[in-house]
Short mmCIF file of C-alpha atoms and ligand atoms in Angstrom, two decimals:
data_model
loop_
_atom_site.label_atom_id
_atom_site.label_comp_id
_atom_site.label_asym_id
_atom_site.label_seq_id
_atom_site.Cartn_x
_atom_site.Cartn_y
_atom_site.Cartn_z
CA MET A 300 108.52 -17.40 -27.03
CA LEU A 301 108.56 -13.66 -26.49
CA GLU A 302 110.19 -13.99 -23.08
CA LYS A 303 113.09 -15.88 -24.55
CA SER A 304 114.03 -13.26 -27.10
CA MET A 305 113.64 -10.43 -24.62
CA THR A 306 116.76 -8.98 -23.13
CA TYR A 307 117.49 -7.82 -19.61
CA ARG A 308 121.20 -8.32 -20.10
CA ALA A 309 122.91 -8.23 -23.43
CA SER A 310 126.25 -9.38 -24.75
CA TYR A 311 127.36 -8.21 -28.14
CA THR A 312 130.28 -7.34 -30.36
CA LEU A 313 131.04 -3.84 -31.55
CA LEU A 314 133.31 -2.83 -34.41
CA VAL A 315 134.96 0.43 -33.40
CA ASN A 316 137.75 2.04 -35.44
CA ASP A 317 138.33 -1.26 -37.29
CA GLN A 318 138.73 -3.21 -34.06
CA TYR A 319 136.31 -5.74 -32.59
CA TYR A 320 135.30 -5.38 -28.94
CA SER A 321 133.18 -7.74 -26.83
CA VAL A 322 130.62 -6.15 -24.61
CA VAL A 323 129.57 -8.70 -22.01
CA GLU A 324 126.37 -8.85 -19.98
CA VAL A 325 125.45 -5.20 -19.91
CA GLU A 326 122.02 -3.68 -19.51
CA PRO A 327 120.43 -2.81 -22.85
CA ARG A 328 119.71 0.70 -21.56
CA LEU A 329 123.41 1.61 -21.88
CA LEU A 330 123.72 4.37 -24.45
CA LEU A 331 126.26 3.86 -27.22
CA ALA A 332 128.22 6.73 -25.63
CA ASP A 333 128.22 4.94 -22.25
CA VAL A 334 129.41 1.71 -23.82
CA LEU A 335 132.20 3.50 -25.66
CA ARG A 336 133.31 5.45 -22.59
CA ASP A 337 132.63 3.21 -19.61
CA VAL A 338 132.90 -0.29 -21.07
CA LEU A 339 135.45 0.11 -23.86
CA HIS A 340 137.24 3.00 -22.12
CA LEU A 341 137.27 5.03 -25.31
CA THR A 342 136.72 8.30 -23.50
CA GLY A 343 137.41 10.54 -26.47
CA THR A 344 133.67 10.70 -27.16
CA HIS A 345 132.21 13.30 -24.81
CA LEU A 346 128.77 13.57 -23.27
CA GLY A 347 127.33 17.02 -22.76
CA CYS A 348 123.57 17.24 -22.74
CA GLU A 349 122.43 13.65 -23.26
CA HIS A 350 119.45 14.79 -25.26
CA GLY A 351 120.77 15.38 -28.73
CA ALA A 352 121.27 19.13 -28.51
CA CYS A 353 125.01 19.74 -28.08
CA GLY A 354 126.66 17.35 -30.53
CA ALA A 355 129.67 16.56 -28.31
CA CYS A 356 128.88 12.83 -28.49
CA THR A 357 128.72 12.67 -32.30
CA VAL A 358 130.37 9.56 -33.78
CA LEU A 359 130.13 8.03 -37.24
CA VAL A 360 127.95 4.94 -37.62
CA ASP A 361 128.25 3.28 -41.02
CA GLY A 362 129.88 6.48 -42.20
CA ARG A 363 127.18 8.91 -41.06
CA PRO A 364 127.24 11.21 -38.04
CA VAL A 365 125.02 9.98 -35.21
CA ARG A 366 124.37 11.16 -31.66
CA SER A 367 125.82 8.39 -29.50
CA CYS A 368 123.62 9.65 -26.64
CA LEU A 369 120.47 8.91 -28.68
CA MET A 370 121.37 5.40 -29.73
CA LEU A 371 121.70 2.33 -27.53
CA GLY A 372 124.95 0.36 -27.55
CA VAL A 373 123.00 -2.78 -28.32
CA GLN A 374 121.69 -1.11 -31.49
CA ALA A 375 125.21 -0.58 -32.80
CA GLN A 376 125.92 -4.28 -33.41
CA ASN A 377 126.80 -5.15 -36.99
CA LYS A 378 127.63 -1.54 -37.72
CA GLU A 379 130.91 0.24 -38.30
CA ILE A 380 131.59 2.83 -35.63
CA GLN A 381 134.22 5.52 -35.91
CA THR A 382 135.23 7.68 -32.98
CA VAL A 383 137.74 10.46 -32.52
CA GLU A 384 140.33 7.90 -31.39
CA GLY A 385 140.30 6.50 -34.92
CA LEU A 386 141.37 9.76 -36.55
CA VAL A 387 145.09 9.54 -35.76
CA ASP A 388 147.10 7.27 -37.99
CA PRO A 389 148.54 4.07 -36.46
CA GLY A 390 151.90 5.77 -35.96
CA GLY A 391 150.19 8.34 -33.75
CA ALA A 392 150.35 11.28 -36.15
CA LEU A 393 147.38 13.63 -36.14
CA SER A 394 145.12 13.63 -39.18
CA PRO A 395 145.20 16.75 -41.41
CA LEU A 396 141.85 17.77 -39.92
CA GLN A 397 143.25 17.61 -36.39
CA GLU A 398 146.41 19.45 -37.51
CA ALA A 399 144.23 22.20 -38.90
CA PHE A 400 142.30 22.46 -35.62
CA ALA A 401 145.58 22.88 -33.74
CA GLU A 402 146.93 25.34 -36.26
CA ASP A 403 143.84 27.56 -36.18
CA HIS A 404 143.20 27.40 -32.42
CA ALA A 405 139.87 25.75 -33.14
CA LEU A 406 139.66 24.42 -29.60
CA GLN A 407 140.12 25.78 -26.14
CA CYS A 408 138.83 23.38 -23.47
CA GLY A 409 138.36 20.68 -26.11
CA PHE A 410 135.04 19.44 -24.83
CA CYS A 411 133.18 19.93 -28.11
CA THR A 412 136.15 18.93 -30.28
CA PRO A 413 135.49 15.20 -30.78
CA GLY A 414 131.98 15.95 -32.06
CA MET A 415 133.23 18.81 -34.20
CA LEU A 416 135.93 16.60 -35.74
CA MET A 417 133.62 13.70 -36.53
CA THR A 418 131.01 16.04 -38.02
CA ALA A 419 133.70 17.78 -40.08
CA LYS A 420 135.11 14.44 -41.25
CA PHE A 421 131.71 13.48 -42.63
CA LEU A 422 131.31 16.88 -44.27
CA LEU A 423 134.68 16.74 -46.04
CA GLU A 424 134.17 13.17 -47.17
CA ASN A 425 130.94 14.20 -48.88
CA ASN A 426 131.87 17.68 -49.98
CA ALA A 427 135.59 18.18 -50.51
CA HIS A 428 135.23 21.95 -51.04
CA PRO A 429 132.47 23.25 -48.81
CA SER A 430 131.71 26.96 -48.77
CA ARG A 431 131.90 28.73 -45.41
CA LEU A 432 128.12 28.71 -45.32
CA GLU A 433 128.06 24.96 -45.92
CA ILE A 434 130.59 24.47 -43.12
CA ARG A 435 128.45 26.53 -40.77
CA GLU A 436 125.35 24.60 -41.74
CA ALA A 437 127.12 21.28 -41.19
CA LEU A 438 128.24 22.43 -37.73
CA SER A 439 124.82 23.80 -36.77
CA GLY A 440 124.22 20.80 -34.52
CA ASN A 441 127.48 21.17 -32.56
CA LEU A 442 127.81 23.68 -29.76
CA CYS A 443 131.10 25.20 -28.60
CA ARG A 444 131.10 27.36 -25.49
CA CYS A 445 134.75 28.48 -25.67
CA THR A 446 136.26 29.49 -28.94
CA GLY A 447 133.34 30.80 -30.85
CA TYR A 448 132.90 29.21 -34.21
CA GLN A 449 135.12 31.38 -36.37
CA ASN A 450 138.30 29.38 -35.80
CA ILE A 451 136.51 26.07 -36.18
CA VAL A 452 135.19 27.15 -39.56
CA ASN A 453 138.68 28.39 -40.49
CA ALA A 454 140.22 25.05 -39.50
CA ILE A 455 137.80 23.02 -41.57
CA GLU A 456 138.41 25.29 -44.53
CA ARG A 457 142.16 24.88 -44.01
CA ALA A 458 141.82 21.09 -43.86
CA ALA A 459 139.80 21.10 -47.10
CA ASN A 460 142.47 23.21 -48.81
CA ALA A 461 145.31 21.07 -47.44
CA HIS A 462 143.54 18.01 -48.72
CA SER A 463 143.21 19.41 -52.23
CA ALA A 464 146.83 20.62 -52.11
CA ILE A 465 147.95 17.04 -51.39
CA LYS A 466 145.73 15.72 -54.16
CA GLY A 467 147.02 18.41 -56.53
CA SER A 468 150.67 17.52 -55.90
CA VAL A 469 149.91 13.84 -56.42
CA ALA A 470 148.23 14.66 -59.72
CA GLU A 471 151.17 16.81 -60.80
CA GLY A 472 153.79 14.25 -59.71
CA MET B 153 120.63 11.58 -17.26
CA LYS B 154 120.30 7.93 -18.22
CA PRO B 155 117.20 5.92 -19.11
CA CYS B 156 115.63 3.76 -16.42
CA ALA B 157 115.95 0.00 -16.84
CA PHE B 158 113.72 -1.61 -19.43
CA GLN B 159 113.35 -4.92 -21.16
CA PHE B 160 114.54 -4.75 -24.73
CA TYR B 161 112.89 -6.59 -27.55
CA THR B 162 114.21 -6.67 -31.12
CA PRO B 163 111.72 -8.33 -33.47
CA GLN B 164 112.99 -9.39 -36.87
CA THR B 165 109.58 -9.52 -38.58
CA LEU B 166 106.64 -7.14 -38.54
CA GLU B 167 104.33 -9.94 -37.40
CA ASP B 168 106.60 -10.60 -34.44
CA ALA B 169 106.66 -6.89 -33.57
CA LEU B 170 102.86 -6.65 -33.70
CA GLU B 171 102.48 -9.82 -31.68
CA ALA B 172 104.89 -8.52 -29.02
CA LEU B 173 103.21 -5.12 -28.87
CA TRP B 174 99.84 -6.81 -28.49
CA GLU B 175 100.95 -9.27 -25.83
CA PHE B 176 102.92 -6.87 -23.65
CA THR B 177 100.11 -4.32 -23.80
CA GLU B 178 97.55 -7.00 -22.87
CA GLU B 179 99.72 -7.89 -19.89
CA GLY B 180 99.37 -4.34 -18.70
CA LEU B 181 103.02 -3.42 -19.29
CA SER B 182 103.88 0.03 -20.56
CA VAL B 183 105.47 -0.45 -23.96
CA LYS B 184 107.19 1.98 -26.33
CA VAL B 185 108.30 1.30 -29.86
CA LEU B 186 111.67 2.76 -30.77
CA ALA B 187 112.35 4.03 -34.31
CA GLY B 188 115.11 6.60 -34.89
CA GLY B 189 115.18 7.52 -31.22
CA GLN B 190 115.65 11.22 -31.97
CA SER B 191 112.58 12.15 -29.93
CA LEU B 192 112.10 9.08 -27.75
CA MET B 193 115.70 8.73 -26.49
CA PRO B 194 115.82 12.28 -25.06
CA VAL B 195 112.51 11.55 -23.34
CA LEU B 196 113.93 8.30 -21.90
CA ASN B 197 117.22 9.94 -20.91
CA MET B 198 115.33 12.65 -19.05
CA ARG B 199 113.06 9.97 -17.56
CA LEU B 200 109.96 11.73 -18.78
CA ALA B 201 108.95 8.23 -19.89
CA THR B 202 109.86 5.03 -18.03
CA PRO B 203 108.51 2.17 -20.12
CA ASP B 204 108.73 -1.45 -18.95
CA VAL B 205 109.49 -2.67 -22.45
CA LEU B 206 111.12 -1.13 -25.48
CA ILE B 207 110.40 -2.71 -28.86
CA ASP B 208 113.10 -1.73 -31.33
CA LEU B 209 111.77 -1.44 -34.87
CA ASN B 210 115.22 -1.09 -36.43
CA GLY B 211 115.38 -4.81 -37.20
CA LEU B 212 112.50 -4.26 -39.66
CA GLU B 213 114.45 -2.02 -41.97
CA ASN B 214 114.00 -4.48 -44.85
CA VAL B 215 110.18 -4.22 -44.68
CA LEU B 216 109.59 -0.68 -43.39
CA ASN B 217 112.22 1.36 -45.23
CA PHE B 218 111.12 2.16 -48.80
CA ILE B 219 110.06 4.92 -51.19
CA ILE B 220 107.79 3.53 -53.90
CA PRO B 221 105.87 5.46 -56.59
CA ASP B 222 102.27 4.26 -56.94
CA ASN B 223 100.23 6.08 -59.61
CA ASP B 224 99.50 9.55 -58.25
CA HIS B 225 100.95 8.74 -54.83
CA VAL B 226 104.29 7.93 -53.26
CA ARG B 227 104.35 5.27 -50.57
CA VAL B 228 106.98 5.78 -47.91
CA GLY B 229 107.84 3.15 -45.29
CA ALA B 230 107.71 4.29 -41.66
CA LEU B 231 111.39 3.57 -41.03
CA THR B 232 112.62 5.66 -43.96
CA ARG B 233 115.17 8.06 -42.49
CA HIS B 234 115.14 11.84 -42.86
CA TYR B 235 118.44 11.81 -44.80
CA GLN B 236 117.06 9.28 -47.29
CA LEU B 237 114.01 11.45 -47.97
CA GLU B 238 116.27 14.48 -48.28
CA ALA B 239 118.43 12.77 -50.91
CA SER B 240 115.73 10.90 -52.84
CA PRO B 241 115.37 12.01 -56.50
CA LEU B 242 111.93 10.41 -56.53
CA ILE B 243 110.81 12.59 -53.62
CA SER B 244 112.29 15.76 -55.10
CA ARG B 245 110.48 15.10 -58.37
CA HIS B 246 107.10 14.03 -56.98
CA VAL B 247 106.83 15.72 -53.57
CA PRO B 248 109.42 18.53 -53.70
CA ILE B 249 108.09 20.10 -50.50
CA ILE B 250 109.48 17.13 -48.57
CA THR B 251 112.97 17.75 -49.93
CA GLU B 252 112.66 21.37 -48.79
CA ALA B 253 111.21 20.35 -45.43
CA GLU B 254 113.96 17.84 -44.71
CA ARG B 255 116.64 20.51 -45.01
CA LEU B 256 114.91 22.33 -42.16
CA ILE B 257 114.79 19.32 -39.82
CA GLY B 258 117.38 19.36 -37.10
CA HIS B 259 120.97 18.80 -38.06
CA VAL B 260 122.74 16.24 -40.17
CA ALA B 261 123.21 13.79 -37.25
CA ILE B 262 119.51 13.97 -36.36
CA ARG B 263 118.59 13.23 -39.98
CA SER B 264 120.87 10.17 -40.02
CA ARG B 265 118.58 8.33 -37.58
CA GLY B 266 115.19 10.06 -37.39
CA THR B 267 112.36 8.50 -39.40
CA ILE B 268 109.19 9.72 -41.09
CA GLY B 269 107.09 7.31 -39.01
CA GLY B 270 108.61 8.56 -35.76
CA SER B 271 108.13 12.15 -36.80
CA LEU B 272 104.43 11.66 -37.52
CA ALA B 273 103.83 9.46 -34.45
CA HIS B 274 105.56 11.99 -32.19
CA ALA B 275 103.24 14.70 -33.63
CA ASP B 276 105.09 17.80 -32.54
CA PRO B 277 102.84 20.66 -33.73
CA SER B 278 105.75 22.64 -35.16
CA ALA B 279 107.48 19.68 -36.84
CA GLU B 280 107.79 19.83 -40.61
CA LEU B 281 106.63 16.38 -41.72
CA PRO B 282 103.32 16.44 -39.80
CA LEU B 283 102.69 19.83 -41.44
CA VAL B 284 103.41 18.43 -44.91
CA ALA B 285 101.20 15.39 -44.21
CA SER B 286 98.35 17.72 -43.24
CA LEU B 287 98.88 20.05 -46.18
CA LEU B 288 98.81 17.28 -48.76
CA ASN B 289 96.28 15.20 -46.84
CA ALA B 290 98.58 12.20 -46.85
CA SER B 291 97.28 9.05 -45.23
CA VAL B 292 98.91 6.76 -42.72
CA THR B 293 98.60 3.01 -42.43
CA LEU B 294 98.33 1.74 -38.86
CA ARG B 295 98.65 -1.95 -38.12
CA SER B 296 97.94 -4.03 -35.07
CA LYS B 297 97.98 -7.80 -34.70
CA ILE B 298 94.29 -7.94 -35.62
CA GLU B 299 93.63 -4.97 -37.88
CA THR B 300 95.10 -2.75 -40.57
CA ARG B 301 93.57 0.69 -41.10
CA THR B 302 94.47 3.59 -43.33
CA ILE B 303 93.35 7.03 -42.24
CA PRO B 304 93.88 10.59 -43.53
CA ALA B 305 96.26 12.93 -41.71
CA ALA B 306 93.29 15.04 -40.57
CA GLU B 307 92.06 12.10 -38.49
CA PHE B 308 95.52 11.12 -37.28
CA PHE B 309 96.68 14.27 -35.46
CA LEU B 310 94.42 14.71 -32.44
CA ALA B 311 96.15 17.09 -30.03
CA TYR B 312 99.56 18.22 -28.80
CA LEU B 313 101.88 15.16 -29.16
CA MET B 314 98.78 13.00 -29.50
CA THR B 315 97.63 10.88 -32.42
CA SER B 316 94.97 8.27 -33.02
CA LEU B 317 97.58 5.48 -32.79
CA GLU B 318 96.32 2.79 -30.40
CA PRO B 319 98.86 1.35 -27.93
CA THR B 320 98.81 -1.89 -29.91
CA GLU B 321 99.41 -0.22 -33.30
CA ILE B 322 102.49 0.46 -35.37
CA LEU B 323 102.51 3.07 -38.11
CA THR B 324 103.82 1.14 -41.10
CA GLU B 325 103.61 3.50 -44.06
CA VAL B 326 102.65 6.94 -45.28
CA THR B 327 100.90 7.47 -48.61
CA ILE B 328 101.53 10.91 -50.04
CA PRO B 329 99.80 12.45 -53.09
CA THR B 330 102.27 13.53 -55.78
CA LEU B 331 102.54 17.06 -57.13
CA PRO B 332 99.83 17.60 -59.78
CA GLY B 333 100.66 19.25 -63.10
CA ARG B 334 101.02 23.08 -63.23
CA SER B 335 101.53 23.11 -59.48
CA GLY B 336 104.06 24.42 -57.01
CA GLN B 337 104.77 23.77 -53.34
CA SER B 338 106.59 25.74 -50.70
CA ILE B 339 107.42 25.47 -47.01
CA GLN B 340 108.47 28.56 -45.05
CA GLU B 341 109.45 28.66 -41.41
CA PHE B 342 111.01 30.80 -38.75
CA ALA B 343 113.36 29.24 -36.20
CA LEU B 344 115.80 30.94 -33.84
CA ARG B 345 118.74 29.05 -35.33
CA HIS B 346 119.05 26.84 -38.39
CA GLY B 347 117.98 23.31 -37.40
CA ASP B 348 116.02 24.33 -34.33
CA PHE B 349 112.36 23.48 -34.08
CA ALA B 350 110.35 26.14 -35.90
CA ILE B 351 108.45 28.76 -33.93
CA ALA B 352 105.96 28.81 -36.77
CA VAL B 353 105.88 27.08 -40.13
CA ALA B 354 103.62 27.36 -43.18
CA GLY B 355 103.23 25.04 -46.17
CA ALA B 356 101.35 25.74 -49.40
CA GLN B 357 100.46 24.07 -52.66
CA VAL B 358 99.02 26.02 -55.59
CA THR B 359 97.75 24.70 -58.93
CA VAL B 360 97.04 27.03 -61.87
CA ASP B 361 94.98 26.49 -65.02
CA GLU B 362 96.16 27.01 -68.60
CA ASN B 363 95.53 30.76 -68.22
CA SER B 364 97.74 30.95 -65.12
CA CYS B 365 94.70 31.52 -62.91
CA VAL B 366 94.57 29.70 -59.59
CA ALA B 367 92.69 26.43 -59.93
CA ASN B 368 93.38 25.09 -56.45
CA ALA B 369 95.23 26.31 -53.39
CA ARG B 370 96.06 24.64 -50.10
CA LEU B 371 97.63 26.02 -46.94
CA ALA B 372 98.63 24.44 -43.62
CA LEU B 373 100.19 25.96 -40.52
CA GLY B 374 102.34 24.52 -37.75
CA GLY B 375 103.39 25.93 -34.38
CA VAL B 376 100.22 27.97 -33.89
CA GLY B 377 97.90 25.30 -32.54
CA PRO B 378 97.97 21.89 -30.84
CA THR B 379 98.17 20.09 -34.21
CA PRO B 380 99.07 21.19 -37.73
CA LEU B 381 96.14 23.29 -38.98
CA ASP B 382 94.62 22.92 -42.46
CA MET B 383 93.70 26.47 -43.50
CA SER B 384 92.75 25.61 -47.10
CA ALA B 385 89.04 26.28 -46.68
CA GLY B 386 89.66 30.01 -46.58
CA LEU B 387 91.45 30.11 -49.94
CA GLU B 388 88.47 29.72 -52.29
CA LEU B 389 88.53 33.44 -53.08
CA LEU B 390 91.82 32.90 -54.91
CA ILE B 391 90.31 30.49 -57.41
CA GLY B 392 89.99 31.85 -60.93
CA THR B 393 92.15 34.86 -60.13
CA GLN B 394 95.76 35.88 -60.74
CA PRO B 395 96.47 37.22 -57.27
CA GLN B 396 99.23 39.70 -56.51
CA LEU B 397 101.28 39.49 -53.33
CA GLU B 398 99.04 42.11 -51.65
CA ASP B 399 95.90 40.11 -52.51
CA ILE B 400 97.39 37.01 -50.93
CA GLY B 401 98.50 39.00 -47.89
CA ARG B 402 95.02 40.46 -47.38
CA LEU B 403 93.30 37.10 -47.68
CA VAL B 404 95.81 35.41 -45.37
CA LYS B 405 95.27 38.10 -42.75
CA ALA B 406 91.55 37.40 -42.87
CA ILE B 407 91.87 33.63 -42.56
CA CYS B 408 94.43 33.86 -39.75
CA GLN B 409 92.18 36.22 -37.81
CA ASP B 410 90.77 33.56 -35.50
CA LEU B 411 94.09 31.92 -34.65
CA GLU B 412 94.84 31.96 -30.95
CA PRO B 413 98.29 30.39 -30.61
CA ASP B 414 99.65 29.77 -27.11
CA GLY B 415 102.66 31.86 -26.25
CA ASP B 416 105.79 30.43 -24.69
CA ILE B 417 109.30 31.50 -23.72
CA HIS B 418 110.33 31.76 -27.41
CA ALA B 419 107.42 33.75 -28.79
CA ASP B 420 104.22 35.20 -27.39
CA SER B 421 100.84 34.64 -28.96
CA ALA B 422 100.67 37.86 -30.99
CA TYR B 423 104.14 37.30 -32.44
CA ARG B 424 103.31 33.74 -33.45
CA LYS B 425 100.18 34.96 -35.18
CA ASP B 426 102.19 37.62 -36.98
CA LEU B 427 104.68 34.97 -38.11
CA ALA B 428 101.85 32.73 -39.29
CA GLU B 429 100.54 35.50 -41.55
CA THR B 430 103.92 36.41 -42.98
CA LEU B 431 105.00 32.80 -43.55
CA SER B 432 101.62 31.86 -45.10
CA THR B 433 101.83 34.75 -47.52
CA ARG B 434 105.37 33.80 -48.49
CA ALA B 435 104.52 30.13 -48.88
CA LEU B 436 101.47 30.82 -51.08
CA ALA B 437 103.29 33.40 -53.21
CA THR B 438 106.28 31.09 -53.70
CA ALA B 439 104.09 28.09 -54.53
CA LEU B 440 102.14 30.21 -57.03
CA GLN B 441 105.35 31.42 -58.63
CA LYS B 442 106.60 27.86 -58.98
CA SER B 443 103.30 26.64 -60.44
CA ARG B 444 103.60 29.18 -63.23
CA ASN B 445 107.09 27.99 -64.09
CA LYS B 446 105.90 24.45 -64.65
C1 FAD C 113 118.54 18.32 -31.57
C2 FAD C 113 117.30 17.88 -32.29
C3 FAD C 113 116.70 18.74 -33.20
C4 FAD C 113 115.55 18.34 -33.87
N1 FAD C 113 114.98 19.24 -34.75
C5 FAD C 113 113.85 18.89 -35.38
C6 FAD C 113 113.21 19.80 -36.30
O1 FAD C 113 113.68 20.92 -36.53
N2 FAD C 113 112.06 19.39 -36.89
C7 FAD C 113 111.51 18.16 -36.65
O2 FAD C 113 110.48 17.85 -37.22
N3 FAD C 113 112.09 17.28 -35.82
C8 FAD C 113 113.24 17.62 -35.18
N4 FAD C 113 113.80 16.70 -34.32
C9 FAD C 113 113.12 15.41 -34.07
C10 FAD C 113 113.37 14.40 -35.19
O3 FAD C 113 112.76 14.82 -36.36
C11 FAD C 113 112.86 13.01 -34.87
O4 FAD C 113 113.42 12.21 -35.87
C12 FAD C 113 111.39 12.73 -34.95
O5 FAD C 113 110.64 13.63 -34.23
C13 FAD C 113 111.07 11.35 -34.36
O6 FAD C 113 111.44 10.33 -35.22
P1 FAD C 113 112.24 9.08 -34.71
O7 FAD C 113 112.26 8.11 -35.80
O8 FAD C 113 113.52 9.51 -34.16
O9 FAD C 113 111.24 8.51 -33.58
P2 FAD C 113 111.50 7.99 -32.11
O10 FAD C 113 112.20 9.02 -31.32
O11 FAD C 113 112.07 6.64 -32.14
O12 FAD C 113 109.98 7.89 -31.62
C14 FAD C 113 109.19 9.04 -31.39
C15 FAD C 113 107.80 8.60 -30.91
O13 FAD C 113 107.07 7.97 -31.96
C16 FAD C 113 106.77 6.61 -31.65
N5 FAD C 113 107.01 5.87 -32.89
C17 FAD C 113 108.12 5.91 -33.66
N6 FAD C 113 107.96 5.19 -34.77
C18 FAD C 113 106.72 4.64 -34.69
C19 FAD C 113 105.96 3.78 -35.55
N7 FAD C 113 106.45 3.36 -36.73
N8 FAD C 113 104.72 3.40 -35.16
C20 FAD C 113 104.21 3.85 -33.98
N9 FAD C 113 104.87 4.68 -33.14
C21 FAD C 113 106.11 5.07 -33.49
C22 FAD C 113 107.69 6.25 -30.51
O14 FAD C 113 107.13 5.25 -29.69
C23 FAD C 113 107.84 7.58 -29.79
O15 FAD C 113 106.74 7.81 -28.96
C24 FAD C 113 114.97 17.06 -33.63
C25 FAD C 113 115.57 16.19 -32.72
C26 FAD C 113 116.72 16.58 -32.05
C27 FAD C 113 117.34 15.64 -31.05
S1 FES C 114 125.58 14.55 -25.40
FE1 FES C 114 124.73 13.79 -27.20
S2 FES C 114 124.13 15.60 -28.20
FE2 FES C 114 124.77 16.37 -26.28
S1 FES C 115 136.50 24.23 -27.06
FE1 FES C 115 135.45 24.32 -25.17
S2 FES C 115 133.44 23.87 -25.81
FE2 FES C 115 134.42 24.05 -27.68
#
């Protein structure tokens, strides 16, 4: 009985950025990050350390930030996954958060950026007006080796302000 | 790096999980149970562990993820995630030190997945939840196919990353005493960066009587020994007094005298001991202050 329900090879469906993908006959040891990158070819999610320390691989699973290097692909079935590819709108326009990163030079090589963006997305969804300290605390699990953190914090602050400016104009109009 | 190949088993009932753990272990296979993966996955990725079988507990969320008040205790299911403990009003009312402790654990993404059961079973000596379990003398329920036992934290943590869990056992729940009346709790730690593992960490609980004199005081330390250390025995001198900060400092210095923490790349032995004294004093003074405000 046990043998039968034990998996050496697994096939499963993943829901990534509102789209269903079939993952066929892969080893269960594939990390969620490996499935996203190597099987689904969604290479926006980056892998730095593969032990939870750098944050580059951060994606949202059921709305919360998760290290995709510390979760198996097979564990992500029946969950909603969001990656950096899902941030742009269908027409290809950057999200306000991404605009703010560009505006503030919040990236240089861009390696840390997907993790930074997904972490920031979660922060702003749960706290529309974070203080600079709250932004820093939220980013504490994401390392950047290029820009320093100043511009990243600035960008997130800018995105929060832009967001409330849009909301404000809607309320006025 | 990537994990080595393993067989993956995803039980949907606790009985099935216990049966599988029992059977695979009997067969002589090396088996690991996987909870939040925030300690085990790095170990697998670095191939420090190469189990034959991985039993994923995440299918048991419906039976092992809960926070339930039970008279003067709170029962917490092993699969309850760090972020759920952090956000629970029940926890902040009845065991406020856990709310404080959770804010110190890793980063938001780590707290999304990591569980209380995994934290205790991993038994890192500077981790916050093992410290809190020792401080409050929480108990853990360990189940195998043939037996269920509930033991106090003091008997659970045996050595560095080592507990009294048998290979065939799963930790199913943690039973934590609630904050008594006229009491305060505090956890104080020092880490190089916010969210890093603490170099040293101290937790305290103080209860005062109607005259604001200390009726009971408890202290536990992490990061200065192979397991969390219960230092409460040395605090009797505080009972019946209204200690000032200096009194607490003097007593703490005396009870920390025999500590011999191992040094490492982050902090040598003397520095760790120094931190232990400072953090203990702060934790006791803060807990005392809070107990008086109750
Ligand atoms: C970057 C980073 C920073 C971190 N910072 C901190 C920190 O500051 N403080 C801190 O305390 N922790 C920290 N952690 C670790 C985190 O708290 C983990 O959640 C915790 O140590 C393990 O819980 P888990 O559920 O992820 O367990 P897993 O990783 O799944 O398992 C850990 C171990 O426990 C065993 N196990 C798990 N659940 C059970 C069970 N129910 N019964 C029996 N055995 C079980 C597993 O077999 C394994 O050996 C950090 C982790 C990372 C990656
Ligand atoms: S690659 Fe996942 S945290 Fe570094
Ligand atoms: S932009 Fe290069 S690591 Fe952050």
